[in-house]
Every structure is written in structure tokens, then in C-alpha cells.
Tab-separated table of C-alpha atoms in Angstrom:
chain	number	residue	atom	x	y	z
K	461	MET	CA	-18.499	30.137	9.414
K	462	LYS	CA	-21.253	28.733	7.244
K	463	THR	CA	-20.116	25.165	7.919
K	464	THR	CA	-19.928	25.869	11.666
K	465	LEU	CA	-23.511	27.100	11.661
K	466	GLY	CA	-24.531	24.104	9.577
K	467	SER	CA	-22.856	21.678	11.948
K	468	LEU	CA	-24.500	23.414	14.894
K	469	ALA	CA	-27.922	23.187	13.266
K	470	VAL	CA	-27.553	19.482	12.486
K	471	GLY	CA	-26.359	18.884	16.055
K	472	LEU	CA	-29.372	20.678	17.491
K	473	ILE	CA	-31.761	18.738	15.256
K	474	PHE	CA	-30.107	15.502	16.401
K	475	LEU	CA	-30.450	16.467	20.078
K	476	GLY	CA	-34.064	17.535	19.478
K	477	LEU	CA	-34.925	14.188	17.894
K	478	TRP	CA	-33.190	12.344	20.722
K	479	GLN	CA	-35.130	14.370	23.315
K	480	ALA	CA	-38.390	13.826	21.392
K	481	ILE	CA	-37.908	10.062	21.325
K	482	CYS	CA	-37.279	10.019	25.087
K	483	SER	CA	-40.064	12.460	25.982
K	484	GLY	CA	-42.524	10.644	23.772
K	485	GLY	CA	-41.979	7.536	25.845
K	486	LEU	CA	-40.960	5.513	22.815
K	487	VAL	CA	-37.993	4.004	24.647
K	488	SER	CA	-37.596	3.192	28.318
K	489	PRO	CA	-35.306	5.708	30.119
K	490	LEU	CA	-33.518	2.646	31.489
K	491	LEU	CA	-32.278	1.956	27.984
K	492	LEU	CA	-31.871	5.450	26.601
K	493	PRO	CA	-31.506	8.481	28.838
K	494	SER	CA	-32.716	11.781	27.444
K	495	PRO	CA	-30.137	14.453	26.547
K	496	LEU	CA	-31.599	16.611	29.318
K	497	ASP	CA	-31.055	13.885	31.923
K	498	THR	CA	-27.547	13.282	30.626
K	499	GLY	CA	-26.819	17.010	30.741
K	500	ARG	CA	-28.245	17.238	34.243
K	501	TYR	CA	-25.960	14.418	35.386
K	502	LEU	CA	-22.984	16.191	33.819
K	503	VAL	CA	-23.798	19.484	35.580
K	504	ASP	CA	-24.480	17.793	38.923
K	505	SER	CA	-21.350	15.684	38.861
K	506	ILE	CA	-19.268	18.691	37.924
K	507	ARG	CA	-20.829	20.658	40.793
K	508	GLU	CA	-20.116	17.827	43.252
K	509	GLY	CA	-16.568	17.617	41.933
K	510	LEU	CA	-17.038	13.937	41.129
K	511	LEU	CA	-16.518	14.220	37.382
K	512	PHE	CA	-13.404	16.343	37.541
K	513	SER	CA	-11.778	14.238	40.217
K	514	ALA	CA	-12.511	11.106	38.155
K	515	LEU	CA	-11.157	12.819	35.078
K	516	ALA	CA	-8.010	13.916	36.922
K	517	ILE	CA	-7.429	10.415	38.297
K	518	THR	CA	-7.918	8.873	34.861
K	519	LEU	CA	-5.647	11.368	33.140
K	520	GLY	CA	-2.995	10.836	35.835
K	521	ARG	CA	-3.045	7.095	35.183
K	522	LEU	CA	-3.008	7.699	31.469
K	523	VAL	CA	-0.018	10.037	31.541
K	524	ILE	CA	2.063	7.682	33.689
K	525	GLY	CA	1.098	4.494	31.863
K	526	TYR	CA	1.413	6.064	28.434
K	527	ALA	CA	4.781	7.663	29.242
K	528	LEU	CA	6.141	4.332	30.481
K	529	GLY	CA	4.703	2.536	27.449
K	530	LEU	CA	6.235	5.081	25.075
K	531	ALA	CA	9.645	5.010	26.746
K	532	LEU	CA	9.741	1.216	26.810
K	533	GLY	CA	8.473	0.961	23.232
K	534	TRP	CA	10.980	3.531	22.045
K	535	LEU	CA	13.873	1.645	23.606
K	536	MET	CA	12.642	-1.650	22.193
K	537	GLY	CA	12.233	-0.018	18.791
K	538	LEU	CA	15.823	1.226	18.822
K	539	LEU	CA	17.026	-2.221	19.836
K	540	LEU	CA	14.972	-3.797	17.042
K	541	SER	CA	16.374	-1.351	14.516
K	542	VAL	CA	19.998	-2.231	15.254
K	543	SER	CA	19.850	-5.944	15.955
K	544	ALA	CA	18.738	-8.647	13.549
K	545	LEU	CA	18.662	-11.084	16.450
K	546	ALA	CA	16.218	-8.817	18.297
K	547	ARG	CA	14.072	-8.569	15.161
K	548	GLY	CA	13.943	-12.346	14.851
K	549	THR	CA	12.879	-12.800	18.471
K	550	LEU	CA	11.492	-9.712	20.200
K	551	GLY	CA	10.260	-8.366	16.851
K	552	LEU	CA	8.086	-11.418	16.242
K	553	ALA	CA	6.760	-11.249	19.796
K	554	ALA	CA	5.940	-7.549	19.351
K	555	LEU	CA	4.102	-8.276	16.140
K	556	GLY	CA	2.028	-10.960	17.847
K	557	LEU	CA	1.356	-9.003	21.014
K	558	GLN	CA	0.306	-5.952	19.041
K	559	THR	CA	-2.556	-7.913	17.554
K	560	LEU	CA	-3.725	-8.954	21.031
K	561	PRO	CA	-6.561	-6.629	22.123
K	562	SER	CA	-5.332	-4.890	25.252
K	563	VAL	CA	-8.411	-5.829	27.277
K	564	CYS	CA	-7.070	-9.400	27.148
K	565	TRP	CA	-4.280	-8.313	29.488
K	566	ALA	CA	-6.764	-7.319	32.183
K	567	PRO	CA	-7.415	-10.773	33.710
K	568	LEU	CA	-3.681	-11.480	33.822
K	569	ALA	CA	-2.966	-8.068	35.330
K	570	ILE	CA	-5.537	-8.601	38.083
K	571	LEU	CA	-4.110	-12.030	38.928
K	572	TRP	CA	-0.578	-10.646	39.043
K	573	PHE	CA	-1.134	-7.316	40.725
K	574	GLY	CA	-4.615	-7.504	42.289
K	575	GLN	CA	-7.115	-4.675	42.076
K	576	THR	CA	-4.384	-2.044	42.118
K	577	GLU	CA	-3.083	0.980	40.249
K	578	THR	CA	-0.169	-1.162	39.083
K	579	ALA	CA	-2.554	-3.507	37.318
K	580	MET	CA	-3.975	-0.573	35.367
K	581	TYR	CA	-0.537	0.799	34.450
K	582	PHE	CA	0.410	-2.669	33.312
K	583	VAL	CA	-2.565	-2.932	30.952
K	584	VAL	CA	-1.881	0.550	29.526
K	585	ILE	CA	1.805	-0.221	28.979
K	586	MET	CA	1.048	-3.553	27.319
K	587	GLY	CA	-1.550	-1.881	25.165
K	588	SER	CA	0.580	0.965	23.879
K	589	THR	CA	4.186	-0.137	23.908
K	590	TRP	CA	4.218	-2.563	20.959
K	591	ALA	CA	2.867	-0.049	18.485
K	592	MET	CA	5.537	2.424	19.559
K	593	ALA	CA	8.276	-0.204	19.329
K	594	MET	CA	7.337	-1.225	15.814
K	595	ALA	CA	6.876	2.325	14.587
K	596	THR	CA	10.254	3.343	16.021
K	597	GLU	CA	11.989	0.372	14.435
K	598	ASN	CA	10.391	1.137	11.107
K	599	ALA	CA	11.159	4.858	11.320
K	600	VAL	CA	14.832	4.335	12.139
K	601	ARG	CA	15.301	1.672	9.493
K	602	SER	CA	13.768	3.832	6.804
K	603	VAL	CA	16.008	6.850	7.384
K	604	PRO	CA	17.462	7.537	3.907
K	605	PRO	CA	21.023	6.113	3.889
K	606	ILE	CA	22.221	9.236	2.086
K	607	TYR	CA	21.683	11.317	5.248
K	608	ILE	CA	23.916	8.972	7.191
K	609	LYS	CA	26.540	8.943	4.430
K	610	ALA	CA	26.525	12.736	4.241
K	611	ALA	CA	26.934	12.964	8.015
K	612	ARG	CA	29.814	10.473	8.008
K	613	VAL	CA	31.591	12.391	5.268
K	614	MET	CA	31.361	15.517	7.414
K	615	GLY	CA	33.014	13.681	10.298
K	616	SER	CA	29.956	12.588	12.279
K	617	ARG	CA	30.246	9.243	14.040
K	618	GLY	CA	28.306	6.932	16.361
K	619	GLY	CA	26.439	8.807	19.049
K	620	HIS	CA	26.592	12.114	17.202
K	621	THR	CA	25.079	10.547	14.075
K	622	TRP	CA	22.313	9.036	16.176
K	623	ARG	CA	21.497	12.225	18.036
K	624	LYS	CA	21.855	14.697	15.191
K	625	VAL	CA	20.826	12.708	12.127
K	626	ILE	CA	19.075	9.384	12.663
K	627	LEU	CA	16.706	10.401	15.459
K	628	PRO	CA	15.678	13.739	13.887
K	629	ALA	CA	15.179	12.016	10.547
K	630	ALA	CA	13.063	9.318	12.199
K	631	LEU	CA	10.995	11.786	14.215
K	632	PRO	CA	7.895	11.848	11.967
K	633	GLY	CA	7.662	8.053	12.010
K	634	MET	CA	8.176	7.928	15.767
K	635	LEU	CA	5.480	10.552	16.221
K	636	ALA	CA	3.085	8.426	14.184
K	637	GLY	CA	3.912	5.553	16.543
K	638	ALA	CA	3.283	7.765	19.569
K	639	LYS	CA	-0.098	8.751	18.171
K	640	LEU	CA	-1.065	5.150	17.524
K	641	GLY	CA	0.239	4.265	20.986
K	642	TRP	CA	-1.933	6.992	22.478
K	643	ALA	CA	-5.039	5.560	20.851
K	644	PHE	CA	-4.187	2.116	22.209
K	645	ALA	CA	-3.317	3.517	25.649
K	646	TRP	CA	-6.649	5.292	25.941
K	647	ARG	CA	-8.616	2.173	24.986
K	648	SER	CA	-6.496	0.049	27.324
K	649	LEU	CA	-6.999	2.341	30.261
K	650	MET	CA	-10.764	2.341	29.838
K	651	ALA	CA	-10.755	-1.460	29.696
K	652	ALA	CA	-8.515	-1.579	32.753
K	653	GLU	CA	-10.644	0.849	34.750
K	654	ILE	CA	-13.801	-1.105	33.983
K	655	TYR	CA	-12.132	-4.380	35.005
K	656	VAL	CA	-10.156	-3.185	38.001
K	657	THR	CA	-12.867	-2.215	40.461
K	658	ILE	CA	-10.767	-0.228	42.846
K	659	ILE	CA	-12.800	1.130	45.749
K	660	LYS	CA	-10.985	4.410	46.263
K	661	ARG	CA	-9.798	6.658	43.456
K	662	PHE	CA	-12.608	6.372	40.934
K	663	GLY	CA	-11.648	7.048	37.326
K	664	LEU	CA	-13.952	7.500	34.360
K	665	GLY	CA	-13.951	3.766	33.662
K	666	GLN	CA	-15.048	3.009	37.196
K	667	LEU	CA	-17.812	5.630	36.933
K	668	LEU	CA	-18.964	3.880	33.794
K	669	HIS	CA	-18.803	0.476	35.481
K	670	PHE	CA	-20.786	1.576	38.533
K	671	GLY	CA	-23.229	3.432	36.332
K	672	ARG	CA	-24.048	0.061	34.795
K	673	GLU	CA	-24.249	-1.648	38.198
K	674	LEU	CA	-26.693	1.025	39.386
K	675	ASN	CA	-28.639	0.993	36.120
K	676	ALA	CA	-27.908	4.745	35.943
K	677	MET	CA	-28.113	5.162	32.191
K	678	ASP	CA	-27.684	8.951	32.384
K	679	GLN	CA	-24.347	8.391	34.135
K	680	VAL	CA	-23.266	5.817	31.547
K	681	ALA	CA	-24.133	8.102	28.632
K	682	ALA	CA	-22.546	11.169	30.240
K	683	VAL	CA	-19.279	9.378	31.044
K	684	MET	CA	-19.118	8.014	27.506
K	685	LEU	CA	-19.453	11.544	26.208
K	686	VAL	CA	-16.604	12.697	28.452
K	687	ILE	CA	-14.418	9.812	27.255
K	688	ILE	CA	-15.084	10.811	23.656
K	689	ALA	CA	-14.301	14.439	24.500
K	690	VAL	CA	-10.928	13.491	26.032
K	691	GLY	CA	-10.002	11.524	22.931
K	692	LEU	CA	-10.944	14.408	20.666
K	693	ALA	CA	-9.123	16.944	22.835
K	694	ALA	CA	-5.895	14.940	22.794
K	695	ASP	CA	-6.051	14.726	19.030
K	696	ARG	CA	-6.902	18.395	18.485
K	697	LEU	CA	-4.767	19.974	21.207
K	698	VAL	CA	-1.707	17.734	21.187
K	699	PHE	CA	-1.188	15.629	18.100
K	700	ILE	CA	-2.577	17.806	15.346
K	701	PRO	CA	-0.544	20.930	16.354
K	702	VAL	CA	2.649	18.879	16.663
K	703	GLU	CA	2.079	17.256	13.296
K	704	ARG	CA	1.308	20.583	11.689
K	705	GLN	CA	4.526	22.062	13.068
K	706	LEU	CA	6.500	19.109	11.723
K	707	ARG	CA	4.878	19.417	8.317
K	708	ARG	CA	5.578	23.107	8.177
K	709	THR	CA	9.284	22.859	8.984
K	710	ARG	CA	9.962	19.870	6.751
K	711	GLY	CA	7.559	20.514	3.923
K	712	LEU	CA	5.980	17.070	4.241
W	497	MET	CA	47.371	23.149	1.425
W	498	GLU	CA	50.361	20.878	1.061
W	499	GLY	CA	51.100	18.924	-2.066
W	500	LEU	CA	48.380	16.374	-2.319
W	501	GLY	CA	49.204	13.233	-4.196
W	502	LYS	CA	46.925	10.362	-4.744
W	503	THR	CA	48.070	7.083	-6.177
W	504	PHE	CA	45.173	4.922	-6.823
W	505	PRO	CA	45.586	1.327	-7.842
W	506	GLY	CA	42.174	0.738	-6.366
W	507	PRO	CA	40.163	-2.053	-7.875
W	508	LYS	CA	36.875	-2.961	-6.353
W	509	GLY	CA	35.982	-6.389	-7.638
W	510	GLY	CA	32.552	-7.512	-6.600
W	511	ARG	CA	31.948	-11.154	-7.454
W	512	PRO	CA	29.629	-10.781	-10.416
W	513	VAL	CA	30.428	-7.196	-11.385
W	514	GLN	CA	33.880	-5.828	-11.525
W	515	ALA	CA	33.392	-2.116	-11.068
W	516	LEU	CA	37.037	-1.062	-11.108
W	517	ARG	CA	40.139	-2.859	-12.271
W	518	GLU	CA	43.621	-1.646	-11.500
W	519	VAL	CA	42.925	2.040	-11.763
W	520	SER	CA	45.855	4.269	-10.926
W	521	PHE	CA	46.134	7.997	-11.075
W	522	THR	CA	47.312	10.951	-9.067
W	523	VAL	CA	45.576	14.243	-8.437
W	524	ALA	CA	47.865	17.143	-7.643
W	525	ALA	CA	46.952	19.931	-5.237
W	526	GLY	CA	44.888	22.661	-6.837
W	527	GLU	CA	43.794	20.552	-9.782
W	528	TYR	CA	40.186	20.296	-10.875
W	529	VAL	CA	39.952	16.776	-12.202
W	530	CYS	CA	36.834	15.535	-13.969
W	531	LEU	CA	36.233	11.799	-14.167
W	532	LEU	CA	34.275	11.186	-17.297
W	533	GLY	CA	32.441	8.054	-18.247
W	534	ARG	CA	29.092	6.521	-19.056
W	535	SER	CA	26.904	5.124	-16.318
W	536	GLY	CA	28.092	1.926	-14.778
W	537	CYS	CA	31.747	2.448	-15.592
W	538	GLY	CA	32.638	2.591	-11.921
W	539	LYS	CA	33.240	6.296	-11.529
W	540	SER	CA	30.911	6.692	-8.564
W	541	THR	CA	32.449	3.641	-6.918
W	542	LEU	CA	35.819	5.234	-7.333
W	543	LEU	CA	34.651	8.442	-5.726
W	544	ALA	CA	33.087	6.561	-2.824
W	545	ILE	CA	36.435	4.842	-2.240
W	546	VAL	CA	38.258	8.156	-2.185
W	547	ALA	CA	35.613	9.491	0.199
W	548	GLY	CA	36.235	6.474	2.407
W	549	LEU	CA	32.651	5.246	2.246
W	550	LEU	CA	33.722	2.076	0.443
W	551	ALA	CA	36.842	0.024	1.005
W	552	PRO	CA	38.668	-1.192	-2.115
W	553	ASP	CA	39.101	-4.941	-2.455
W	554	GLU	CA	42.524	-4.562	-3.949
W	555	GLY	CA	44.976	-1.740	-4.090
W	556	ARG	CA	45.436	1.294	-1.926
W	557	CYS	CA	44.296	4.869	-1.950
W	558	TYR	CA	46.220	7.738	-0.398
W	559	CYS	CA	45.397	11.304	0.436
W	560	GLY	CA	48.706	13.099	0.885
W	561	ASP	CA	50.845	10.543	2.730
W	562	GLU	CA	47.917	9.134	4.591
W	563	ARG	CA	46.193	5.989	3.541
W	564	ILE	CA	42.418	6.354	3.261
W	565	THR	CA	40.695	3.990	5.647
W	566	GLY	CA	37.379	5.718	6.245
W	567	PRO	CA	35.477	8.943	5.725
W	568	ASP	CA	37.157	12.093	6.932
W	569	ARG	CA	35.999	15.660	6.861
W	570	HIS	CA	39.159	16.631	4.953
W	571	ARG	CA	37.699	14.767	1.996
W	572	MET	CA	34.258	16.233	1.512
W	573	LEU	CA	31.829	14.469	-0.803
W	574	MET	CA	28.920	16.124	-2.598
W	575	PHE	CA	26.226	13.757	-3.778
W	576	GLN	CA	24.001	13.656	-6.808
W	577	GLU	CA	21.143	14.625	-4.501
W	578	PRO	CA	21.751	17.556	-2.180
W	579	ALA	CA	21.397	15.287	0.915
W	580	LEU	CA	20.539	18.290	3.071
W	581	PHE	CA	18.809	17.698	6.399
W	582	PRO	CA	15.173	18.830	6.216
W	583	TRP	CA	14.905	19.310	10.001
W	584	LEU	CA	17.534	22.067	9.895
W	585	ASN	CA	17.374	25.417	8.141
W	586	VAL	CA	19.916	26.514	5.543
W	587	LEU	CA	22.375	28.042	8.007
W	588	ASP	CA	22.202	25.091	10.404
W	589	ASN	CA	22.831	22.683	7.544
W	590	VAL	CA	26.074	24.492	6.756
W	591	LEU	CA	26.925	24.657	10.462
W	592	PHE	CA	26.497	20.880	10.670
W	593	GLY	CA	29.498	20.552	8.360
W	594	LEU	CA	31.474	22.683	10.787
W	595	SER	CA	30.593	20.568	13.854
W	596	PHE	CA	33.880	18.777	13.739
W	597	VAL	CA	36.197	21.647	12.876
W	598	ASP	CA	38.218	22.342	16.008
W	599	ASN	CA	39.615	25.657	17.167
W	600	LEU	CA	36.584	27.677	16.113
W	601	THR	CA	34.276	29.519	18.483
W	602	PRO	CA	30.546	29.284	17.756
W	603	GLY	CA	30.690	32.871	16.514
W	604	GLU	CA	33.509	32.082	14.100
W	605	LYS	CA	31.649	29.040	12.827
W	606	ARG	CA	28.611	31.169	12.174
W	607	ASN	CA	30.673	33.769	10.352
W	608	ARG	CA	32.286	31.125	8.251
W	609	ALA	CA	28.942	29.504	7.401
W	610	GLU	CA	27.544	32.891	6.408
W	611	HIS	CA	30.622	33.646	4.334
W	612	PHE	CA	30.263	30.466	2.299
W	613	LEU	CA	26.528	30.919	1.864
W	614	GLU	CA	27.280	34.364	0.514
W	615	LEU	CA	29.886	32.863	-1.805
W	616	VAL	CA	27.277	30.545	-3.332
W	617	GLY	CA	24.854	33.444	-3.624
W	618	LEU	CA	22.453	32.559	-0.825
W	619	ALA	CA	23.221	35.306	1.690
W	620	ASP	CA	19.506	36.117	1.903
W	621	CYS	CA	18.338	32.588	2.542
W	622	LEU	CA	19.993	31.738	5.874
W	623	ASN	CA	16.756	30.933	7.658
W	624	PHE	CA	14.977	29.254	4.784
W	625	ARG	CA	13.696	25.737	5.191
W	626	ILE	CA	15.173	23.167	2.834
W	627	HIS	CA	11.837	22.427	1.180
W	628	GLU	CA	11.487	26.101	0.347
W	629	LEU	CA	14.533	25.991	-1.953
W	630	SER	CA	14.706	25.098	-5.637
W	631	GLY	CA	16.866	22.217	-6.811
W	632	GLY	CA	19.680	24.554	-7.841
W	633	MET	CA	19.598	26.403	-4.523
W	634	LYS	CA	19.752	23.108	-2.659
W	635	GLN	CA	22.927	22.119	-4.493
W	636	ARG	CA	24.354	25.545	-3.689
W	637	VAL	CA	23.704	24.942	0.017
W	638	ALA	CA	25.296	21.519	-0.323
W	639	LEU	CA	28.311	23.174	-1.953
W	640	ALA	CA	28.582	25.733	0.866
W	641	ARG	CA	28.265	22.941	3.419
W	642	ALA	CA	31.064	21.011	1.715
W	643	LEU	CA	33.379	24.003	1.337
W	644	ALA	CA	32.908	25.576	4.775
W	645	PRO	CA	35.034	23.064	6.713
W	646	ASP	CA	37.900	23.833	4.282
W	647	PRO	CA	38.539	20.259	3.113
W	648	ASP	CA	41.783	19.250	1.403
W	649	ILE	CA	39.823	17.872	-1.488
W	650	LEU	CA	36.262	18.286	-2.672
W	651	LEU	CA	34.677	15.220	-4.246
W	652	MET	CA	31.612	15.750	-6.397
W	653	ASP	CA	29.421	12.928	-7.656
W	654	GLU	CA	27.449	14.242	-10.639
W	655	PRO	CA	26.235	17.173	-8.564
W	656	PHE	CA	24.413	18.830	-11.452
W	657	SER	CA	22.793	15.853	-13.145
W	658	ALA	CA	19.423	16.344	-11.464
W	659	LEU	CA	19.142	20.027	-12.468
W	660	ASP	CA	17.652	21.619	-15.546
W	661	ALA	CA	19.968	22.980	-18.230
W	662	MET	CA	19.584	26.670	-17.410
W	663	THR	CA	20.181	26.238	-13.685
W	664	ARG	CA	23.159	24.085	-14.517
W	665	GLU	CA	24.809	26.667	-16.758
W	666	GLN	CA	24.408	29.322	-14.090
W	667	LEU	CA	26.006	26.974	-11.579
W	668	TYR	CA	28.918	26.242	-13.940
W	669	GLU	CA	29.604	29.940	-14.107
W	670	ASP	CA	29.413	30.425	-10.342
W	671	LEU	CA	31.369	27.285	-9.584
W	672	GLN	CA	34.238	28.507	-11.796
W	673	LYS	CA	34.315	31.780	-9.873
W	674	ILE	CA	34.249	29.994	-6.526
W	675	TRP	CA	36.937	27.588	-7.619
W	676	GLN	CA	39.156	30.447	-8.785
W	677	GLN	CA	38.738	32.114	-5.397
W	678	THR	CA	39.302	29.042	-3.244
W	679	HIS	CA	41.568	26.946	-5.464
W	680	LYS	CA	40.302	23.771	-3.906
W	681	THR	CA	41.472	20.462	-5.227
W	682	VAL	CA	38.418	18.953	-6.868
W	683	LEU	CA	37.658	15.486	-8.114
W	684	MET	CA	34.337	15.501	-9.936
W	685	VAL	CA	32.454	12.663	-11.567
W	686	THR	CA	30.292	13.396	-14.570
W	687	HIS	CA	28.939	11.794	-17.720
W	688	ASN	CA	28.724	15.095	-19.552
W	689	VAL	CA	31.784	15.794	-21.714
W	690	ARG	CA	31.068	19.503	-22.049
W	691	GLU	CA	30.560	19.878	-18.326
W	692	ALA	CA	33.902	18.204	-17.720
W	693	VAL	CA	35.701	20.405	-20.233
W	694	CYS	CA	33.959	23.526	-18.959
W	695	LEU	CA	34.987	23.032	-15.339
W	696	GLY	CA	38.095	20.886	-15.176
W	697	THR	CA	41.765	21.522	-15.569
W	698	ARG	CA	42.091	17.882	-16.433
W	699	VAL	CA	39.702	15.312	-17.817
W	700	LEU	CA	40.113	11.605	-17.149
W	701	ALA	CA	37.976	9.285	-19.226
W	702	LEU	CA	36.937	6.019	-17.642
W	703	GLU	CA	35.673	2.880	-19.331
W	704	ARG	CA	34.042	-0.206	-18.081
W	705	PRO	CA	35.335	-1.801	-15.898
W	706	GLY	CA	36.956	1.280	-14.479
W	707	ARG	CA	39.835	1.591	-16.893
W	708	ILE	CA	41.337	5.001	-17.644
W	709	VAL	CA	41.421	5.401	-21.406
W	710	ALA	CA	42.269	9.076	-21.725
W	711	ASP	CA	43.957	11.786	-19.691
W	712	HIS	CA	43.507	15.256	-21.193
W	713	ALA	CA	44.767	18.482	-19.714
W	714	VAL	CA	42.350	21.320	-20.448
W	715	THR	CA	44.261	24.544	-20.803
W	716	LEU	CA	41.479	26.873	-21.882
W	717	PRO	CA	41.414	30.072	-19.811
W	718	TYR	CA	38.743	30.638	-17.163
W	719	PRO	CA	35.987	31.731	-17.146
W	720	ARG	CA	34.777	29.320	-19.761
W	721	GLY	CA	31.361	29.562	-21.314
W	722	MET	CA	29.490	26.419	-22.272
W	723	ASN	CA	29.078	27.727	-25.808
W	724	ASP	CA	32.660	28.855	-26.453
W	725	VAL	CA	33.960	27.529	-29.742
W	726	ALA	CA	37.223	26.340	-28.239
W	727	LEU	CA	35.374	24.489	-25.516
W	728	ALA	CA	33.062	22.845	-28.011
W	729	GLU	CA	36.041	21.741	-30.088
W	730	THR	CA	37.839	20.237	-27.117
W	731	ALA	CA	34.670	18.464	-26.024
W	732	ALA	CA	34.114	17.145	-29.547
W	733	HIS	CA	37.682	15.907	-29.656
W	734	ILE	CA	37.310	14.021	-26.363
W	735	SER	CA	33.914	12.621	-27.377
W	736	GLY	CA	35.379	11.387	-30.641
W	737	PHE	CA	38.255	9.796	-28.816
W	738	LEU	CA	35.859	8.070	-26.402
W	739	ARG	CA	33.698	6.740	-29.218
W	740	GLN	CA	36.732	5.378	-30.965
W	741	SER	CA	38.102	3.640	-27.904
W	742	GLU	CA	34.650	2.214	-27.251
W	743	GLU	CA	34.611	0.683	-30.733
W	744	ASN	CA	38.102	-0.692	-30.313
W	745	GLY	CA	37.140	-2.095	-26.957
W	746	GLY	CA	34.130	-3.769	-28.549
W	747	GLN	CA	36.311	-5.550	-31.108
W	748	ALA	CA	38.875	-6.718	-28.605
């Protein structure tokens, strides 16, 4: 309670300083919008429905692209974990591609798919899938061999061992990969939305992009705040509860 | 259970290290055989071969009339570590062992799992998580999991070596009771002479590289206490014999 109040107080002081700098005319409003202007933009765009529709469109893209990236990465990870040939070829490629910042896929995506939804999905998939693939491979390969031996002694074989032993044992590692993949997916989608200037179906990235084109700094700041809020919400509402549950059942 | 014979001329000769050389012995049904030997004498290798987790390079190993070619739930192996699955609770861990027992309804499997958990003294811990158990309790669950599918032979690989002395003595007591109730055929590996004499009906002493140097029947009545004079004398006798054969071996 005390810390909450403290945080609140510090936040208010920060906002007050920010407002004071803007009101005092120290900085041009073209460069730094005041918190009041930013708040006003947020309220207005919510009232017009613009913000929520952009948010919904962005989240829709994110869910589809991320799900495809996860599924593809998971399958590649399983393949990597069982095949040395795959590790020597696809594994090296995955390692290289993972280091490639996902925004670098945007020009290629636009040339291949044009200014389309597909181009954005492509960037999100390319951004998130490699992390998932490598985490899955690592998680499966580090399942303690004694679990597999114990299962075999009890009569478990092949598919049963995979379903009932290897995958559950690898779950924490795969979850870590999914979380990393999420972070990459979110960054990729923002890059893609800023690059792919689709005329209909505005997402948050496009709002940000057109905010810059229109020199609407309040819009730019407000959209950035929303993007931060989405990232925080995903962490707090999805990943942290799942991780906590996993820790509780397994005593990690 | 039918008469279970096991002839075992099963050497496992790795190139640099010869773990076992021309070992042959038979375990009769209902016997509790302890394989005694210092670390590295090949006793765990031998057990893994009987379990079917390792294939011998030379020789053959039979369970009943059937040649051992791979793991089978009729030959249950208990490891040095409990090797329980942390994503399942206590009851589900025992039920895992029953996955491959045919002709049982889910209700019967549950009853059987509960029966064996009661036998090892954990009737109150069915829904506990594995990380909530002490080391001794974990080995008890592992024992219940190994016994529940009613294997022809129970193989134990130093199952008590990771436990503290007091927990161990309690387990010796309980294990004797359980063994007297179930009359399972047991083949247990240990490096503790007293443990072997306390539990077994027969003690086989192994020497590097997997050579049987002694075969003692232990006729002391059950239940045996670790501190019984007769037990101590038998253990001292076997220890003395082992030391002597070690010295002879050194000269040869």
C-alpha cells in the first residue's frame, strides 16, 4: 500500500514537471506535447472509436501472426531436436535469422506481398518464429534422460513418451520461448505497421506513422503510451500468471 | 508368478572400459537378491541390462523363458533418484505406471494406485505435488509406482543412497514388511554391505570388472534390524571376505 502510494506520488510529480515544461513554453509543442494534450487526444480518439478500432485491428494481426509464428517455430524446434541434419542446416539458419532485426524483413515483405495484411503477418512470423524454434529445440533436448528411461521402463514408447513425458517436461522451456517470441512479435508488428501504409484498416502502427506525417505530436505520444500499455498488459495478464502457475505446480 | 530363472552370461565390453565380463547367475522367483560391490564394478550396468535399457555386447539375459531385448513393464526399475514426474501429482505419478496394464478399468487403476500408496505409507499424500515431498517420501512414491503394475521382478539401483541414515533405516523396515506381503522377486544393487544383509535373502558380491566373487545366502529371520548382532556379524563376515578377495585380486 505504501509503495503504491509512493509510486503514485512520483508519477504525479513526473506528470506535473512534464506539464510545467510544456506550459512554460520551454519546448515547442511540436516536439513535446503536454500530458494534457496527450490525454485529450486519448479521450477524443476513444470517443470517436478510432483508438479502439486501431487497437482491435492491431491485436487481431498480432494474434494471427504470433500464433502462426509459434506453431511454425514449435514444429521447427521439434524437428531440430530430433534431427542432427536439421540442426546442421536449419539450425544454423535459425541462429542467423534470429539475430536479424525483424524490421529488416519489411522491405522484402512489401516487395513480395505489396502493402497487404499478408506482408504484416509475414514480418511478425519471421520476427517471432526463430526464437520459438530455438527455445523448443533446447527445451526438448534438455529433458532429463532419467524421465525418459523411467517412462520406457514402465512401458511407454514413441508417441506416448512424447505426449506424456517429453512435451510436459519441456513445457517451461517452451513457454520461455513463447514469451520471447511474443516480445519479438510485438516489435515486428509495430515495424510492419509503420512500414506497410495500408489505407483501410488502420492499426496502432499506422496511427503512429500518420501522426508523424501530420506532425501531430500528441497523437504520436498517445499511441506510444498505448503500445507500452499493451506490452505491459500481455506480460501481467498472460505470461506472469501462466509462469506463476507452472512454478507453483512444479516447485521451480 | 511362475518360476523365474535368469541365466546371465552378460558381458558388456566397452572399448576402453570393460564393465562386465562373463557374469552368470540365476535369480529364482521370490528371491531378494542384493548385488554388492564398490562403485564402478559394473553393478548398475548389469541392472540396466536386465531392465533392457542397455544391450549386452556378449552373452544373453533371460527373464523366465523370454530373452530380454528391451525394457518391459514386467521388469520394473527403480533409480537412484526417484525420477518422478514433477508435472503430475503423487497419485498421477503412480497411475502413469499403470498406463500400460491392460484389463483394468480407470476405477480399478485408481484403487490399485491408492492401495500401493497406502502400502508405502502415503495414503494422505495422494494430491501432493512432487516438490512438496521429502527425499524419503519421493522414493516411497517411486516404490509404489514400481510395484503397482505388479511386475515379475523389481530392479532397484541403489534406491536409498541419496537418503539420510534415519530415513533409510525407516525405509528398510517398511520395505521388509512390503516385501513380506508381496513376495516380489527383487534384484537390488547397493554398495552398503549392511543394507544388503538387512534386506536380501541372498547377497552376490561383484568385483571389477563385473566378476562375481561371493554368493551368500542370508538366512536370518525377518524382520531384521540394522543393529541386530547376527546381522552385524554376517555383514562383517562378508566385508572381510570382500577385503580379502580384493587383496588377492591386487596380487594377481
